XYZ file of C-alpha atoms in Angstrom:
738
model
C 75.519 33.207 -52.318
C 74.292 30.048 -51.437
C 76.427 29.682 -47.978
C 75.676 33.219 -46.736
C 71.522 32.849 -46.976
C 72.304 28.901 -45.414
C 73.434 30.731 -42.520
C 71.376 33.698 -42.736
C 68.829 30.893 -42.252
C 69.679 29.027 -39.264
C 69.843 32.639 -37.501
C 66.269 33.227 -38.141
C 65.079 31.020 -39.240
C 63.739 29.956 -34.757
C 62.460 32.636 -34.421
C 61.250 32.897 -30.853
C 63.364 28.951 -30.296
C 66.917 31.533 -29.730
C 68.554 30.120 -26.864
C 67.990 31.578 -23.768
C 71.918 32.232 -22.635
C 71.715 35.117 -25.581
C 69.175 37.782 -23.785
C 71.130 40.262 -22.308
C 71.839 40.785 -17.877
C 68.677 42.298 -16.773
C 69.002 44.671 -13.719
C 67.361 42.781 -10.420
C 65.061 45.900 -10.455
C 63.608 45.002 -14.101
C 62.173 41.112 -13.426
C 61.007 40.307 -10.088
C 59.258 36.959 -9.440
C 56.401 35.693 -11.975
C 53.997 34.139 -11.287
C 53.152 30.702 -12.717
C 50.337 32.574 -15.023
C 49.273 35.852 -16.157
C 45.621 36.052 -18.462
C 44.534 39.243 -16.647
C 44.443 41.520 -18.842
C 43.338 44.963 -16.464
C 46.184 44.247 -15.171
C 48.205 45.104 -18.100
C 49.752 48.461 -19.370
C 51.425 48.195 -22.831
C 53.752 50.577 -24.189
C 56.760 49.921 -27.039
C 59.115 52.172 -24.593
C 59.743 49.469 -21.561
C 59.330 46.003 -23.877
C 62.162 43.168 -24.149
C 63.911 43.925 -27.859
C 63.804 40.747 -28.959
C 61.208 37.700 -30.175
C 61.048 36.050 -27.154
C 64.242 37.046 -25.340
C 66.971 38.460 -27.085
C 67.552 42.343 -27.080
C 68.415 44.157 -30.674
C 67.510 47.369 -32.215
C 65.599 48.155 -34.580
C 69.229 49.024 -37.032
C 67.242 51.245 -39.022
C 64.966 53.499 -36.918
C 66.914 53.491 -34.188
C 64.069 52.589 -31.754
C 63.445 49.381 -29.721
C 61.117 47.441 -32.558
C 58.420 48.636 -34.904
C 54.771 48.804 -33.904
C 53.643 48.134 -36.914
C 55.038 45.058 -37.245
C 52.267 43.477 -34.333
C 49.917 42.944 -37.834
C 47.273 44.474 -35.565
C 44.187 46.640 -36.221
C 44.807 50.624 -36.580
C 42.104 51.546 -33.346
C 44.675 48.843 -31.408
C 48.291 51.029 -32.687
C 46.270 54.132 -32.634
C 45.846 53.633 -28.439
C 49.012 51.988 -27.924
C 50.511 55.492 -29.129
C 48.244 57.029 -27.424
C 49.440 56.192 -24.235
C 50.707 59.228 -21.372
C 52.445 56.917 -19.046
C 54.298 53.541 -21.232
C 54.316 50.581 -18.639
C 54.287 47.740 -20.604
C 54.843 45.062 -17.330
C 52.769 42.999 -15.488
C 51.202 44.524 -13.016
C 51.043 41.692 -10.025
C 55.133 41.130 -11.094
C 56.041 43.823 -12.284
C 58.468 41.541 -14.982
C 58.957 43.184 -18.862
C 56.523 41.186 -21.100
C 59.052 40.621 -24.362
C 58.054 41.225 -28.103
C 55.966 37.819 -28.843
C 54.557 37.977 -25.232
C 52.753 41.862 -26.643
C 52.109 40.373 -29.611
C 50.226 37.693 -27.620
C 48.725 40.357 -25.358
C 47.222 42.256 -28.371
C 45.666 38.998 -30.023
C 44.637 37.621 -27.115
C 42.613 41.390 -26.322
C 40.973 40.832 -29.563
C 39.845 38.108 -28.951
C 39.504 36.760 -25.237
C 37.131 33.432 -26.226
C 39.256 32.405 -27.962
C 42.448 29.722 -27.723
C 45.211 31.840 -29.620
C 47.742 29.528 -31.300
C 51.014 31.155 -32.350
C 53.730 30.511 -35.252
C 56.902 30.747 -34.230
C 59.546 29.367 -36.844
C 58.575 25.434 -36.715
C 56.092 25.682 -34.022
C 52.974 26.791 -32.661
C 53.161 27.937 -29.180
C 49.966 28.844 -26.416
C 50.194 31.041 -23.822
C 48.781 31.739 -20.492
C 45.292 30.256 -19.776
C 45.215 29.322 -23.645
C 48.206 27.091 -22.712
C 46.878 25.460 -20.173
C 44.213 24.620 -21.243
C 46.160 22.532 -24.474
C 47.675 21.146 -21.997
C 45.186 19.478 -20.733
C 42.521 19.388 -23.488
C 46.036 17.917 -25.351
C 47.892 15.622 -22.896
C 50.664 18.017 -23.714
C 53.454 19.672 -21.396
C 53.138 23.298 -20.134
C 55.347 25.274 -18.317
C 56.475 28.972 -16.944
C 58.988 30.875 -19.903
C 59.216 34.940 -18.525
C 55.548 36.082 -18.051
C 54.264 32.994 -19.220
C 52.898 29.723 -19.536
C 53.588 27.860 -22.660
C 52.784 24.482 -24.448
C 53.969 24.084 -28.184
C 53.096 21.761 -30.633
C 54.693 21.083 -34.158
C 53.974 22.423 -36.801
C 52.733 19.761 -38.793
C 50.465 18.572 -36.364
C 48.494 22.185 -35.570
C 45.729 20.765 -37.843
C 45.408 17.866 -35.718
C 45.415 19.682 -32.429
C 43.007 22.354 -34.125
C 40.219 19.501 -34.482
C 40.939 17.629 -31.145
C 40.253 21.316 -29.510
C 37.106 22.486 -31.598
C 35.692 18.884 -30.628
C 36.007 19.582 -27.183
C 33.963 22.868 -28.076
C 36.705 25.310 -27.967
C 37.074 28.191 -29.935
C 40.319 27.996 -31.712
C 42.398 31.027 -34.097
C 45.056 30.807 -35.671
C 48.133 33.468 -35.936
C 50.607 32.714 -38.538
C 53.295 34.324 -39.125
C 53.281 36.822 -42.513
C 57.092 37.080 -43.062
C 59.616 34.026 -44.122
C 63.169 33.671 -42.619
C 64.583 33.848 -45.843
C 62.797 37.297 -46.777
C 63.133 38.922 -43.236
C 67.186 38.115 -43.299
C 67.694 40.008 -46.297
C 65.091 42.972 -45.282
C 65.721 45.980 -43.650
C 63.366 44.605 -40.703
C 65.962 41.469 -39.846
C 65.997 42.340 -35.837
C 62.843 43.279 -35.155
C 59.651 40.865 -34.622
C 58.504 38.811 -36.871
C 55.090 40.130 -37.922
C 52.115 38.137 -37.363
C 48.281 38.025 -37.295
C 45.066 35.607 -36.711
C 45.010 34.354 -40.339
C 41.950 31.611 -39.063
C 39.058 31.294 -36.769
C 37.736 27.554 -36.292
C 34.034 26.391 -34.139
C 32.861 23.251 -34.010
C 30.532 24.707 -36.999
C 33.564 26.592 -38.918
C 36.018 23.799 -39.503
C 36.660 23.920 -42.905
C 38.189 25.560 -44.995
C 41.390 24.469 -47.768
C 43.947 24.799 -45.344
C 43.377 22.585 -42.369
C 41.465 19.425 -44.620
C 44.499 19.544 -46.747
C 47.717 19.926 -44.033
C 45.069 16.931 -42.442
C 45.571 14.669 -44.739
C 48.557 15.068 -45.669
C 50.196 14.936 -42.419
C 47.722 11.696 -42.410
C 49.215 10.661 -45.880
C 52.608 10.406 -44.332
C 51.984 8.482 -40.766
C 54.694 5.342 -40.791
C 52.671 3.486 -38.565
C 48.792 2.953 -38.303
C 46.397 6.004 -38.230
C 44.802 6.487 -34.809
C 40.914 6.924 -35.170
C 40.832 10.042 -33.106
C 43.094 11.640 -35.752
C 41.057 11.448 -39.201
C 38.613 14.387 -40.001
C 35.328 13.015 -39.356
C 32.523 14.008 -41.526
C 31.826 18.279 -41.277
C 28.491 17.917 -43.318
C 26.254 17.388 -41.214
C 28.241 20.517 -38.474
C 24.815 22.831 -38.055
C 25.454 25.893 -36.553
C 21.675 26.789 -35.691
C 20.599 30.328 -34.192
C 17.945 31.076 -32.308
C 15.532 34.068 -31.761
C 12.687 34.080 -29.692
C 9.994 37.116 -30.270
C 9.661 39.220 -26.547
C 6.438 41.896 -28.000
C 3.348 39.227 -27.408
C 3.431 39.650 -23.564
C 0.415 37.715 -22.882
C 1.901 34.440 -24.735
C 4.970 35.161 -22.736
C 3.653 34.719 -19.180
C 2.043 31.702 -19.740
C 5.190 30.309 -21.887
C 4.175 29.860 -25.292
C 6.537 31.800 -27.645
C 6.654 33.499 -31.273
C 10.270 31.371 -32.353
C 13.213 31.938 -35.103
C 15.300 29.736 -35.999
C 18.397 30.308 -39.304
C 20.431 27.184 -39.338
C 23.402 26.867 -41.649
C 26.068 24.265 -42.948
C 29.303 26.127 -43.727
C 30.470 22.868 -44.887
C 27.551 22.892 -48.259
C 26.528 26.567 -47.919
C 23.166 25.073 -46.719
C 20.755 27.189 -45.210
C 17.495 26.625 -43.345
C 15.248 29.017 -41.953
C 11.429 28.467 -39.820
C 8.981 30.432 -37.146
C 6.968 28.903 -35.374
C 4.536 28.888 -31.710
C 6.029 26.307 -29.453
C 4.681 25.773 -26.184
C 5.498 25.680 -22.117
C 7.735 22.395 -23.050
C 9.582 24.374 -26.461
C 8.372 20.597 -27.802
C 8.851 22.368 -30.962
C 12.290 23.628 -30.741
C 12.929 20.766 -29.685
C 12.832 18.766 -32.436
C 13.758 20.643 -34.765
C 17.136 20.698 -32.828
C 17.347 16.741 -32.588
C 16.557 16.729 -36.609
C 18.966 19.432 -37.436
C 21.691 17.649 -35.102
C 23.187 21.548 -34.897
C 27.275 21.512 -33.213
C 26.644 25.356 -32.746
C 24.191 27.541 -31.052
C 24.274 31.162 -31.549
C 21.886 33.097 -29.060
C 21.371 36.200 -27.865
C 22.806 36.891 -24.272
C 19.656 36.143 -22.769
C 16.249 34.275 -23.266
C 13.507 33.413 -21.344
C 13.078 31.277 -18.348
C 11.928 28.384 -20.314
C 14.155 28.664 -23.378
C 16.856 28.744 -21.174
C 16.327 25.463 -18.770
C 15.718 24.213 -22.364
C 18.724 24.950 -23.735
C 21.037 23.811 -20.723
C 18.873 20.477 -20.648
C 19.846 19.592 -24.665
C 23.468 21.483 -24.272
C 24.306 18.723 -20.568
C 22.782 15.538 -21.918
C 25.656 14.827 -24.651
C 28.948 13.084 -24.170
C 31.750 15.413 -23.107
C 33.159 15.542 -26.873
C 29.423 15.559 -28.697
C 28.286 18.161 -26.589
C 26.922 21.238 -28.373
C 28.569 24.365 -28.306
C 27.125 27.639 -27.157
C 27.637 30.911 -28.089
C 26.093 33.788 -26.669
C 25.802 37.896 -28.461
C 24.351 40.307 -27.186
C 20.843 41.433 -27.294
C 21.527 44.627 -29.133
C 22.079 42.068 -32.203
C 19.172 40.693 -31.797
C 16.854 43.387 -31.825
C 14.197 43.610 -34.979
C 15.308 47.358 -35.795
C 18.943 46.725 -36.161
C 18.897 43.412 -37.318
C 16.603 44.630 -40.168
C 19.597 47.887 -40.748
C 22.049 45.098 -40.386
C 20.300 42.678 -43.520
C 19.557 45.794 -46.108
C 22.843 46.564 -45.626
C 25.024 43.516 -46.315
C 22.321 42.230 -49.452
C 22.936 45.719 -50.925
C 25.939 45.441 -51.173
C 25.682 41.760 -53.184
C 22.675 41.745 -54.662
C 22.036 43.670 -58.146
C 18.417 44.701 -59.297
C 17.592 41.962 -60.467
C 18.040 40.189 -57.741
C 15.721 42.829 -55.172
C 12.837 39.805 -55.479
C 14.903 37.224 -53.522
C 16.021 40.227 -51.544
C 12.267 41.637 -50.791
C 11.269 38.006 -50.109
C 14.004 37.466 -47.426
C 12.406 41.757 -45.724
C 9.375 39.450 -46.001
C 10.155 36.690 -43.225
C 8.699 37.109 -39.573
C 10.196 38.491 -37.042
C 11.944 35.949 -35.471
C 13.916 34.909 -38.678
C 15.202 38.070 -39.757
C 16.533 39.037 -35.879
C 18.238 34.946 -36.399
C 19.167 35.743 -39.800
C 21.024 38.834 -38.693
C 23.143 37.253 -36.085
C 24.085 34.367 -38.282
C 25.769 37.557 -40.816
C 27.508 39.306 -38.117
C 28.708 35.864 -36.731
C 30.317 34.038 -39.893
C 31.940 37.891 -40.904
C 34.548 36.771 -37.545
C 35.493 33.193 -39.953
C 34.935 34.705 -42.957
C 32.034 32.880 -44.339
C 29.665 35.253 -45.079
C 29.355 35.147 -48.406
C 27.415 32.077 -48.162
C 24.456 34.022 -47.377
C 25.107 36.641 -50.789
C 22.701 34.589 -53.094
C 18.731 34.709 -51.051
C 17.654 32.046 -53.397
C 19.433 29.599 -50.556
C 17.683 29.814 -48.052
C 14.746 26.780 -47.818
C 11.960 26.240 -45.147
C 12.431 23.814 -42.754
C 9.642 21.883 -41.691
C 6.052 22.060 -43.526
C 3.107 19.486 -42.628
C 1.169 19.736 -45.794
C 4.351 18.366 -47.520
C 6.422 16.604 -44.544
C 5.216 13.170 -41.666
C 4.840 15.064 -39.267
C 7.989 13.530 -36.059
C 8.153 15.710 -33.109
C 11.632 15.420 -30.949
C 10.156 13.506 -28.516
C 9.023 9.867 -30.904
C 12.765 10.932 -32.910
C 14.272 10.414 -28.730
C 12.100 7.093 -28.205
C 12.081 5.927 -31.521
C 16.259 5.990 -31.143
C 15.640 7.943 -34.961
C 18.905 9.417 -34.889
C 20.692 8.653 -31.689
C 20.628 5.690 -28.940
C 18.682 5.926 -25.950
C 21.378 4.380 -23.714
C 24.486 6.647 -24.685
C 23.669 8.720 -27.408
C 25.438 7.781 -30.284
C 24.695 7.408 -33.292
C 24.833 3.528 -33.427
C 22.193 1.418 -33.077
C 19.684 3.982 -34.537
C 17.604 4.077 -37.224
C 20.088 5.827 -39.302
C 22.610 3.875 -39.093
C 21.295 0.950 -39.361
C 20.289 2.112 -42.476
C 23.059 3.853 -43.398
C 24.463 2.632 -46.866
C 25.777 5.175 -48.348
C 28.535 6.430 -50.525
C 28.695 10.025 -50.128
C 28.240 12.601 -47.817
C 25.275 13.908 -50.688
C 23.962 9.966 -50.033
C 24.653 10.502 -45.858
C 22.253 14.327 -45.858
C 19.511 12.861 -48.335
C 18.789 10.041 -45.727
C 19.127 11.566 -42.768
C 16.220 14.192 -44.290
C 14.634 11.063 -45.356
C 14.665 9.851 -42.439
C 13.382 12.627 -40.006
C 10.689 14.323 -42.258
C 9.602 11.224 -44.869
C 7.523 12.556 -47.507
C 3.631 12.855 -47.418
C 0.741 12.211 -50.177
C 1.719 14.271 -53.849
C 5.519 14.288 -53.392
C 5.204 10.266 -52.116
C 3.038 9.589 -54.626
C 6.368 8.829 -57.322
C 7.223 5.806 -55.190
C 4.283 4.282 -54.075
C 4.993 1.292 -55.200
C 7.832 0.819 -52.755
C 4.912 1.960 -49.888
C 4.071 -1.463 -50.536
C 6.598 -3.845 -50.739
C 7.290 -7.173 -50.227
C 10.188 -9.494 -48.554
C 10.412 -12.913 -49.417
C 13.371 -13.740 -47.339
C 13.412 -11.112 -44.894
C 13.228 -11.421 -40.881
C 9.675 -12.406 -39.479
C 9.488 -9.419 -37.446
C 6.534 -7.691 -37.453
C 4.866 -10.496 -39.406
C 2.839 -11.429 -36.455
C 1.657 -7.391 -36.335
C 0.132 -7.561 -40.141
C -1.055 -11.518 -40.286
C -2.027 -14.152 -38.363
C -3.236 -17.570 -40.638
C -3.787 -14.868 -43.684
C -6.150 -12.827 -42.532
C -5.118 -9.060 -41.266
C -5.277 -8.337 -36.623
C -6.615 -4.669 -38.780
C -9.779 -5.044 -40.134
C -10.555 -1.937 -42.397
C -13.125 -0.795 -39.243
C -10.280 -1.747 -36.360
C -8.166 1.460 -35.721
C -6.807 0.492 -31.833
C -5.006 -2.116 -30.142
C -5.326 -2.201 -27.073
C -1.695 -4.327 -25.443
C -1.366 -6.519 -22.299
C 1.536 -8.970 -21.205
C 3.833 -9.435 -19.098
C 6.499 -6.954 -17.979
C 9.553 -7.846 -20.508
C 7.103 -9.333 -22.723
C 8.499 -7.344 -25.664
C 5.019 -4.942 -25.273
C 7.292 -1.840 -25.911
C 10.043 -2.636 -28.452
C 6.525 -4.175 -30.237
C 5.206 -1.437 -30.797
C 8.785 0.795 -31.714
C 8.503 -2.169 -34.508
C 5.513 -0.900 -36.036
C 6.271 2.912 -35.716
C 9.913 2.481 -37.027
C 8.578 -0.193 -40.082
C 6.269 2.713 -40.949
C 8.931 5.507 -41.403
C 10.697 3.029 -43.128
C 7.792 2.139 -45.601
C 7.007 5.819 -46.308
C 10.795 6.804 -46.644
C 10.016 3.862 -50.039
C 12.591 1.411 -48.107
C 12.295 -2.647 -47.860
C 11.045 -3.684 -43.977
C 11.932 -6.266 -41.976
C 8.366 -8.333 -42.711
C 7.138 -11.227 -44.627
C 4.786 -8.774 -46.789
C 3.290 -5.064 -45.788
C 1.078 -3.165 -46.237
C 1.410 0.084 -45.249
C -1.004 3.409 -45.467
C 0.851 6.801 -45.936
C 0.399 8.417 -41.937
C 0.397 11.903 -41.420
C 2.446 12.322 -38.061
C 3.478 8.952 -35.326
C 3.722 10.245 -32.438
C 4.566 8.745 -28.962
C 4.314 8.773 -25.373
C 7.467 6.151 -23.934
C 9.082 5.370 -21.205
C 9.926 6.977 -17.555
C 11.608 9.855 -16.839
C 11.751 13.152 -14.766
C 13.233 16.816 -15.949
C 15.473 18.601 -13.833
C 16.048 20.722 -15.813
C 12.511 22.168 -16.220
C 11.290 21.770 -13.378
C 9.287 18.634 -14.267
C 8.095 15.397 -12.150
C 8.105 11.836 -14.581
C 3.865 12.027 -14.157
C 4.243 16.166 -15.400
C 6.538 14.892 -17.805
C 3.876 12.269 -18.866
C 0.842 13.920 -18.884
C 3.128 17.026 -20.814
C 4.091 15.249 -23.683
C 0.374 13.122 -23.864
C -0.945 16.260 -24.160
C 0.712 17.347 -27.108
C -0.415 14.640 -28.423
C -4.302 15.063 -28.430
C -3.103 18.870 -29.468
C -1.604 16.988 -32.345
C -2.163 14.062 -33.410
C -5.207 13.424 -36.716
C -7.088 10.558 -37.394
C -3.787 10.122 -40.152
C -1.949 9.481 -37.395
C -0.528 6.708 -35.645
C -0.897 7.106 -31.791
C 1.712 4.868 -29.515
C 0.906 5.155 -25.813
C 2.854 3.116 -23.509
C 1.637 2.721 -20.364
C 0.331 6.011 -19.645
C -0.640 6.512 -16.134
C 1.680 5.090 -14.130
C 3.633 7.438 -12.806
C 0.770 8.260 -10.282
C -1.334 6.385 -7.735
C -3.932 2.887 -9.277
C -7.735 5.557 -9.289
C -5.732 8.519 -11.106
C -4.214 6.555 -13.337
C -6.427 4.157 -14.270
C -8.652 6.763 -14.684
C -6.369 9.443 -17.207
C -5.657 5.786 -19.380
C -9.395 5.374 -19.655
C -10.486 8.732 -20.615
C -7.545 9.330 -22.851
C -7.823 6.244 -24.424
C -10.956 6.967 -24.780
C -11.128 10.348 -26.755
C -8.372 8.688 -29.179
C -10.938 6.101 -29.828
C -14.061 8.819 -30.107
C -12.579 11.940 -30.946
C -9.185 11.386 -32.975
C -9.496 8.043 -34.794
C -6.353 7.828 -35.186
C -4.303 4.498 -35.176
C -3.184 4.354 -31.846
C -1.209 0.773 -29.894
C -2.083 1.763 -26.294
C 0.490 -0.476 -23.733
C -1.370 -0.630 -20.186
C -1.693 -2.377 -17.037
C -5.274 -1.757 -15.986
C -7.066 -4.580 -17.211
C -10.108 -2.406 -16.880
C -9.093 -0.475 -19.894
C -9.446 -3.166 -21.590
C -13.098 -3.264 -21.409
C -13.301 -0.460 -23.885
C -13.056 -3.339 -26.730
C -17.650 -4.159 -24.870
C -18.020 -0.428 -25.766
C -16.185 0.144 -28.999
C -15.760 -3.517 -30.683
C -15.782 -1.656 -34.308
C -12.794 -0.067 -33.802
C -10.519 -1.781 -30.492
C -9.502 -4.862 -30.566
C -7.744 -6.673 -26.953
C -4.290 -8.433 -27.809
C -1.195 -9.791 -25.369
C 2.558 -10.789 -25.846
C 2.484 -14.546 -25.493
C 3.430 -16.189 -22.515
C 3.551 -19.301 -20.789
C 3.581 -20.406 -16.785
C 5.557 -22.864 -15.251
C 2.619 -25.182 -14.006
C 4.426 -27.458 -11.455
C 1.110 -28.743 -9.737
C 3.939 -29.788 -6.341
C 4.565 -26.010 -6.197
C 1.817 -24.579 -3.919
C 3.480 -22.137 -1.499
C 1.997 -19.046 -2.764
C 5.816 -17.420 -1.358
C 7.731 -18.830 -4.548
C 6.745 -16.281 -7.867
C 5.814 -17.923 -10.610
C 8.341 -18.717 -13.258
C 7.047 -17.127 -16.718
C 8.159 -17.894 -20.413
C 8.263 -15.110 -22.553
C 7.389 -15.983 -26.273
C 7.535 -12.434 -27.957
C 4.440 -13.538 -30.203
C 1.077 -10.877 -30.655
C -1.907 -12.527 -29.540
C -5.711 -11.834 -29.565
C -6.949 -11.643 -25.969
C -6.111 -10.137 -22.405
C -3.043 -10.651 -20.572
C -4.792 -10.667 -16.463
C -1.446 -10.482 -15.046
C 1.764 -8.891 -15.507
C 4.444 -11.018 -13.790
C 5.848 -8.772 -12.583
C 7.935 -10.920 -9.607
C 8.882 -13.310 -12.274
C 10.964 -9.777 -13.225
C 12.120 -9.142 -9.554
C 13.457 -12.954 -9.609
C 15.264 -12.484 -13.051
C 16.997 -9.076 -11.816
C 18.723 -10.885 -8.796
C 15.757 -9.393 -6.094
C 16.352 -11.189 -2.113
C 14.820 -14.462 -1.647
C 13.183 -12.785 1.797
C 11.981 -9.796 -0.177
C 10.669 -12.252 -2.976
C 8.822 -14.278 -1.099
C 6.968 -11.378 0.859
C 5.425 -9.646 -2.099
C 4.428 -13.738 -3.824
C 2.291 -14.115 -0.986
C 1.205 -10.115 -0.435
C 0.449 -10.144 -3.932
C -1.998 -13.374 -4.260
C -3.709 -11.946 -0.616
C -4.538 -8.275 -2.586
C -5.744 -10.760 -5.674
C -8.159 -12.387 -3.710
C -9.542 -9.383 -1.643
C -9.650 -8.020 -5.547
C -11.245 -11.068 -7.323
C -13.919 -10.651 -3.399
C -15.082 -7.706 -4.841
C -15.638 -7.997 -7.989
C -18.197 -10.812 -7.536
C -20.206 -9.063 -4.680
C -20.610 -6.061 -6.946
C -21.750 -8.061 -9.242
C -23.707 -9.761 -7.518
C -25.783 -6.503 -6.357
C -29.185 -5.680 -6.959
C -30.384 -1.774 -5.743
C -34.091 -1.543 -4.392
C -33.905 2.115 -5.816
C -37.531 3.842 -5.326
C -37.338 6.210 -8.485
C -38.611 6.182 -12.284
C -37.840 4.175 -15.039
C -36.229 6.681 -16.957
C -33.481 7.656 -14.051
C -33.667 4.254 -13.269
C -32.092 3.279 -16.266
C -29.935 6.030 -16.359
C -28.226 4.918 -12.928
C -27.900 1.408 -14.024
C -25.484 2.512 -16.761
C -23.701 4.426 -14.327
C -23.096 1.311 -12.446
C -21.641 -0.171 -14.688
C -19.601 1.968 -16.343
C -17.746 2.585 -13.581
C -17.479 -1.775 -13.706
C -15.116 -1.000 -15.732
C -13.231 1.030 -13.555
C -13.130 -1.292 -10.776
């Protein structure tokens, strides 16, 4: 009996891998020359009568029914089954090649018709097979062999390697479906339908945000534990606890704001691996900075969007999803606009929660229905999408929905600051390594890692931080003295009780940008209760950190470098308060000298006089430093220390000065920027350096002459004393801009 069972197992275990020699001869007219691939479903006509009656290449009759095989074994939907039966003129052939589809190919076609956007892995005995375009994609992404078999290109992977390859495909942004056999070879061998095709059905779908489940994690870990060779780093599963799916919806009702570019946006973010659900609704400007802030904070791996959005939002989405490295690129899933309409969304949410909530939960249900319209539309779309993966249960409890942000509860760190300060990813290659979170992350569990990330991106404010006040004034006896120069000098704080603005000058490459970035990062570290890299630090609570640093255009938004610079500055002017830390690095450098000086001067004076924020202002414009004379109580001039080579034997004006950087903050104004020294370090050709050095001296002499003439000039206007005083005041103010 055992031997018979083994023989039958041998006969059926290979499923679709039966020898080609077992296939009966097919008349020449039944099979013509075939193309390398066929994935055009409009060219496919399905019916059972013309199918090659075998799993892959064999031909057997259904012993009981007498038909070639039973369509019920496809494990397809009733609707699909009925459509097959109702076909008036059966033609299950490839219209391009006139070749006949095998039963296995028919199963693939039926499942592919229902999941056109997914790469399907079809279980066939001890292998999983890809067909058609799926096979070509798998071959390219997984570096496996792809070849022609019957009507389709095909590729295969071993069963035990399934989820290693699924994870790789998902990491590259693909949606992957797994179709498993629903009957074993042993049962089929002793059953009544042993001559028919194996039944299969789609058992799972995976994307970047939904790559969870006991099957994928268990099978992957078992495989890795069985490896005799050293484990490939690529095959170690990454932490999926931060894999957010973020749905975005716009409120298009206010057409006046829409024409200006302003819009109300609602978002819903879910973490299938942890069950966390967050939502938010906010007004956003043309720059879409508020949306960018939330995307950078959540770092979603997948976006769920309507098929059509406003032009400004579409441009922003393109810029966000294109900047990342290939395998880290955000996946975008589009859904028909119908599912984002409020009436449709309201009905879907009502029906969804009516099935799972009892009378006691009516209050929490009403809380959901009272959410802003774009949030409700986003939630409905998320429900629909998660149903595709059988993950909708994570939304059953309305109490799990948490508001993402609150200006009264957390420090404001917008998207620009998150990028400029490299809080979550570095600016070199947008990777985690080198970021502030990377430096601080010594957590032992995914939960701890998520908690630390939330603290770093949303430091607590006011009452919530009172319990950690003692940590905000921490003392590090043997720490690095990175910030000591800022906070202390000869035992006295640089910032007095009234001084709130530092104007920082100094040579290029002297460390100005690094210095101000340090101040911001250490402020964040202190506010989350962390130790700081300073011998001693006393840091107060700030309600927000705003930065304008660097120089880069935004092609996707159609904005120049200078436009980006001023857009960021305008946003800071609107949002900053007297309790904010504002960092402006070389404002005005993207335009002409006169316009740049004027914009820098007026902007800084606004922060000094009207906003009264803590401000660090880096500039190469000496006239801006004159604001210390106008507001001596609030403003101080500083520069990054340096030494200049004073070799008297070198009197040649065509030789650039040699500068040694001290990387120390020092009182006073640096009169020059020594840009030619940086050009020399960059190995700019000597002829150019000589010409530039000569021209620099010439321009410097010209400016000094004009300043000297202006300081000695007198006015012989005949005017009343009051008007004369006003005129003199105007001249004195204009001197600052020379």
